[in-house]
Amino acid sequence: MEPTEPIARYRRFLKRRNYSVHTVRNYMYVLGQFFAWLSVPLQQATFKETDAYMDYLLRRRRKPKTINCHLNCIHRFYEYLTEDEAIPLANPVRKNYRLRLPRPLPRHLRDEQVAVLFKEMNNARDRAMFMLMLRCGLRVQEVARLTLDAIEHRSRQLCVFNGKGGKDRIVYLSEDAQTALEEYMAKRRWSKERRVFLVRKGPLRGKPISVRGIQKRIEYYAKTTGINVSCHHLRHTMATQLLNADADLVTIQDLLGHSKITTTQCYCRVSNLKVQRDYHKAINIVLQRTQPIRQNNSQWSKKRLSEHSI
């Protein structure tokens, strides 16, 4: 069986399931890579071939997370062939067969780094874009897609439509974020474009700024300030700051748009201020309770010393 036609049908299946354009494109790329490498017909692929493909990706220095994405995509494709097309095939990827992933701490900015970064931003558009990431926890794609009708100035909130996973959510504007947004909006009144953030110069002036365009701006500020920062670092910083301010974990999950609370819990490992406060509060209670024991121990030591002296 040639893989071209089943892949085309799988593409249509994903679109009917309302997968994002980005997800469909990634799936097609992965399947194209796998079947270009595969030396046996589609229906003859086994665990042996997928293990060899994993070794091939490792030799090409692909990251474990990328390799797991490949395995997941191949597993789902064969699952589609067996369940939706009723083709009798053995799935060559074992269920839950993945590489172990490292668990690095989310990287965030210290308060003094945030101050230096935003002091460098004299551009109203850039300041507004990155303030929404820092104060509202917006992803870079959500900032690029933000439209005028999503902003509710009176209630100081934003509606994030069709975020990651196709989910909508409400986020709230802090005082400084609202000020930055209003200053930018006052300077873009000449445009009737629905998207909020626009290109300022060049032949694309007045057109919506792209995700890559936003990333290039943060790379510019990272270079000028000497701070290692990305768009997602600002989102991490917002989560860490809220947790340090004793915000509830479920609240942070809702604001960030995480599907699982376990995704949000990774910030508990990096929120040192909260851990420090909780530790000192708890250990002081422990010390108060164990005070009599400490006194008894000191009395016991004095008694032992007196016995030895005799």
PDB file of C-alpha atoms in Angstrom, residues 85-195:
ATOM      1  CA  GLU A  85     -10.719   2.816   7.809  1.00  0.00           C
ATOM      2  CA  ALA A  86     -10.956  -0.721   9.239  1.00  0.00           C
ATOM      3  CA  ILE A  87      -7.635  -1.758   7.688  1.00  0.00           C
ATOM      4  CA  PRO A  88      -6.182  -4.762   9.542  1.00  0.00           C
ATOM      5  CA  LEU A  89      -2.795  -3.414  10.598  1.00  0.00           C
ATOM      6  CA  ALA A  90      -0.565  -3.759  13.638  1.00  0.00           C
ATOM      7  CA  ASN A  91       0.363  -0.398  15.128  1.00  0.00           C
ATOM      8  CA  PRO A  92       4.172  -0.139  14.907  1.00  0.00           C
ATOM      9  CA  VAL A  93       4.357   2.270  17.856  1.00  0.00           C
ATOM     10  CA  ARG A  94       3.651   0.760  21.258  1.00  0.00           C
ATOM     11  CA  LYS A  95       1.098   2.614  23.336  1.00  0.00           C
ATOM     12  CA  ASN A  96       2.734   5.155  25.689  1.00  0.00           C
ATOM     13  CA  TYR A  97       6.145   4.270  24.230  1.00  0.00           C
ATOM     14  CA  ARG A  98       8.083   7.488  24.696  1.00  0.00           C
ATOM     15  CA  LEU A  99      11.499   8.826  25.535  1.00  0.00           C
ATOM     16  CA  ARG A 100      11.909  10.122  29.060  1.00  0.00           C
ATOM     17  CA  LEU A 101      11.882  13.889  29.049  1.00  0.00           C
ATOM     18  CA  PRO A 102      13.973  16.194  31.237  1.00  0.00           C
ATOM     19  CA  ARG A 103      11.991  18.436  33.580  1.00  0.00           C
ATOM     20  CA  PRO A 104      13.716  21.822  33.464  1.00  0.00           C
ATOM     21  CA  LEU A 105      12.339  24.587  35.640  1.00  0.00           C
ATOM     22  CA  PRO A 106      10.336  27.273  33.808  1.00  0.00           C
ATOM     23  CA  ARG A 107      12.602  30.252  33.251  1.00  0.00           C
ATOM     24  CA  HIS A 108      11.323  33.587  34.490  1.00  0.00           C
ATOM     25  CA  LEU A 109      12.656  37.110  34.925  1.00  0.00           C
ATOM     26  CA  ARG A 110      13.574  38.708  38.228  1.00  0.00           C
ATOM     27  CA  ASP A 111      11.818  41.948  39.134  1.00  0.00           C
ATOM     28  CA  GLU A 112      14.892  44.065  38.381  1.00  0.00           C
ATOM     29  CA  GLN A 113      15.230  42.419  34.944  1.00  0.00           C
ATOM     30  CA  VAL A 114      11.594  43.215  34.159  1.00  0.00           C
ATOM     31  CA  ALA A 115      12.237  46.876  35.067  1.00  0.00           C
ATOM     32  CA  VAL A 116      15.335  47.067  32.831  1.00  0.00           C
ATOM     33  CA  LEU A 117      13.545  45.358  29.918  1.00  0.00           C
ATOM     34  CA  PHE A 118      10.526  47.667  29.878  1.00  0.00           C
ATOM     35  CA  LYS A 119      12.648  50.764  30.470  1.00  0.00           C
ATOM     36  CA  GLU A 120      14.284  49.994  27.113  1.00  0.00           C
ATOM     37  CA  MET A 121      10.894  49.920  25.330  1.00  0.00           C
ATOM     38  CA  ASN A 122      10.087  53.400  24.066  1.00  0.00           C
ATOM     39  CA  ASN A 123       7.824  52.040  21.351  1.00  0.00           C
ATOM     40  CA  ALA A 124       4.149  52.112  22.405  1.00  0.00           C
ATOM     41  CA  ARG A 125       3.218  49.056  20.328  1.00  0.00           C
ATOM     42  CA  ASP A 126       6.041  46.897  21.680  1.00  0.00           C
ATOM     43  CA  ARG A 127       5.376  47.983  25.235  1.00  0.00           C
ATOM     44  CA  ALA A 128       1.684  47.073  24.898  1.00  0.00           C
ATOM     45  CA  MET A 129       2.393  43.690  23.260  1.00  0.00           C
ATOM     46  CA  PHE A 130       4.865  42.536  25.869  1.00  0.00           C
ATOM     47  CA  MET A 131       2.872  43.988  28.764  1.00  0.00           C
ATOM     48  CA  LEU A 132      -0.043  41.738  27.726  1.00  0.00           C
ATOM     49  CA  MET A 133       2.272  38.736  27.924  1.00  0.00           C
ATOM     50  CA  LEU A 134       3.682  39.796  31.296  1.00  0.00           C
ATOM     51  CA  ARG A 135       0.445  40.852  33.006  1.00  0.00           C
ATOM     52  CA  CYS A 136      -2.204  38.756  31.215  1.00  0.00           C
ATOM     53  CA  GLY A 137      -0.196  35.638  30.371  1.00  0.00           C
ATOM     54  CA  LEU A 138      -0.981  35.768  26.645  1.00  0.00           C
ATOM     55  CA  ARG A 139       0.916  33.496  24.268  1.00  0.00           C
ATOM     56  CA  VAL A 140       2.710  35.147  21.353  1.00  0.00           C
ATOM     57  CA  GLN A 141       0.162  33.778  18.870  1.00  0.00           C
ATOM     58  CA  GLU A 142      -2.700  35.092  21.013  1.00  0.00           C
ATOM     59  CA  VAL A 143      -1.144  38.569  20.966  1.00  0.00           C
ATOM     60  CA  ALA A 144      -0.709  38.429  17.185  1.00  0.00           C
ATOM     61  CA  ARG A 145      -4.366  37.372  16.721  1.00  0.00           C
ATOM     62  CA  LEU A 146      -5.863  39.852  19.214  1.00  0.00           C
ATOM     63  CA  THR A 147      -8.703  41.861  17.671  1.00  0.00           C
ATOM     64  CA  LEU A 148     -10.294  45.177  18.620  1.00  0.00           C
ATOM     65  CA  ASP A 149     -13.617  43.575  19.600  1.00  0.00           C
ATOM     66  CA  ALA A 150     -11.828  41.351  22.125  1.00  0.00           C
ATOM     67  CA  ILE A 151     -10.885  44.323  24.318  1.00  0.00           C
ATOM     68  CA  GLU A 152     -13.365  45.496  26.964  1.00  0.00           C
ATOM     69  CA  HIS A 153     -11.882  48.699  28.361  1.00  0.00           C
ATOM     70  CA  ARG A 154     -14.583  49.421  30.937  1.00  0.00           C
ATOM     71  CA  SER A 155     -14.414  46.023  32.601  1.00  0.00           C
ATOM     72  CA  ARG A 156     -10.629  45.889  32.050  1.00  0.00           C
ATOM     73  CA  GLN A 157     -10.610  42.473  30.468  1.00  0.00           C
ATOM     74  CA  LEU A 158      -9.669  40.704  27.236  1.00  0.00           C
ATOM     75  CA  CYS A 159     -11.440  37.842  25.510  1.00  0.00           C
ATOM     76  CA  VAL A 160      -8.907  35.380  24.111  1.00  0.00           C
ATOM     77  CA  PHE A 161     -10.724  33.653  21.260  1.00  0.00           C
ATOM     78  CA  ASN A 162      -9.574  30.330  19.822  1.00  0.00           C
ATOM     79  CA  GLY A 163      -6.466  30.010  21.978  1.00  0.00           C
ATOM     80  CA  LYS A 164      -4.307  26.910  22.162  1.00  0.00           C
ATOM     81  CA  GLY A 165      -6.457  23.824  21.709  1.00  0.00           C
ATOM     82  CA  GLY A 166      -9.274  25.990  20.297  1.00  0.00           C
ATOM     83  CA  LYS A 167     -10.245  27.187  23.793  1.00  0.00           C
ATOM     84  CA  ASP A 168     -11.608  30.626  24.668  1.00  0.00           C
ATOM     85  CA  ARG A 169     -10.836  32.346  27.971  1.00  0.00           C
ATOM     86  CA  ILE A 170     -11.108  35.677  29.771  1.00  0.00           C
ATOM     87  CA  VAL A 171      -8.029  37.472  31.111  1.00  0.00           C
ATOM     88  CA  TYR A 172      -7.840  40.721  33.037  1.00  0.00           C
ATOM     89  CA  LEU A 173      -5.920  43.941  32.463  1.00  0.00           C
ATOM     90  CA  SER A 174      -3.736  45.279  35.240  1.00  0.00           C
ATOM     91  CA  GLU A 175      -3.471  49.046  35.590  1.00  0.00           C
ATOM     92  CA  ASP A 176      -0.103  49.282  33.830  1.00  0.00           C
ATOM     93  CA  ALA A 177      -1.185  46.906  31.056  1.00  0.00           C
ATOM     94  CA  GLN A 178      -4.334  48.933  30.407  1.00  0.00           C
ATOM     95  CA  THR A 179      -2.316  52.167  30.328  1.00  0.00           C
ATOM     96  CA  ALA A 180       0.175  50.696  27.833  1.00  0.00           C
ATOM     97  CA  LEU A 181      -2.652  49.393  25.640  1.00  0.00           C
ATOM     98  CA  GLU A 182      -4.532  52.716  25.679  1.00  0.00           C
ATOM     99  CA  GLU A 183      -1.381  54.644  24.769  1.00  0.00           C
ATOM    100  CA  TYR A 184      -0.828  52.385  21.783  1.00  0.00           C
ATOM    101  CA  MET A 185      -4.479  52.460  20.704  1.00  0.00           C
ATOM    102  CA  ALA A 186      -4.390  56.269  20.682  1.00  0.00           C
ATOM    103  CA  LYS A 187      -1.547  56.107  18.127  1.00  0.00           C
ATOM    104  CA  ARG A 188      -3.163  53.555  15.790  1.00  0.00           C
ATOM    105  CA  ARG A 189      -6.555  55.244  15.311  1.00  0.00           C
ATOM    106  CA  TRP A 190      -5.742  55.885  11.649  1.00  0.00           C
ATOM    107  CA  SER A 191      -6.099  52.169  10.869  1.00  0.00           C
ATOM    108  CA  LYS A 192      -9.357  50.276  10.324  1.00  0.00           C
ATOM    109  CA  GLU A 193      -7.651  46.897  10.596  1.00  0.00           C
ATOM    110  CA  ARG A 194      -9.409  44.509  13.028  1.00  0.00           C
ATOM    111  CA  ARG A 195      -6.157  43.110  14.426  1.00  0.00           C
TER     112      ARG A 195
END
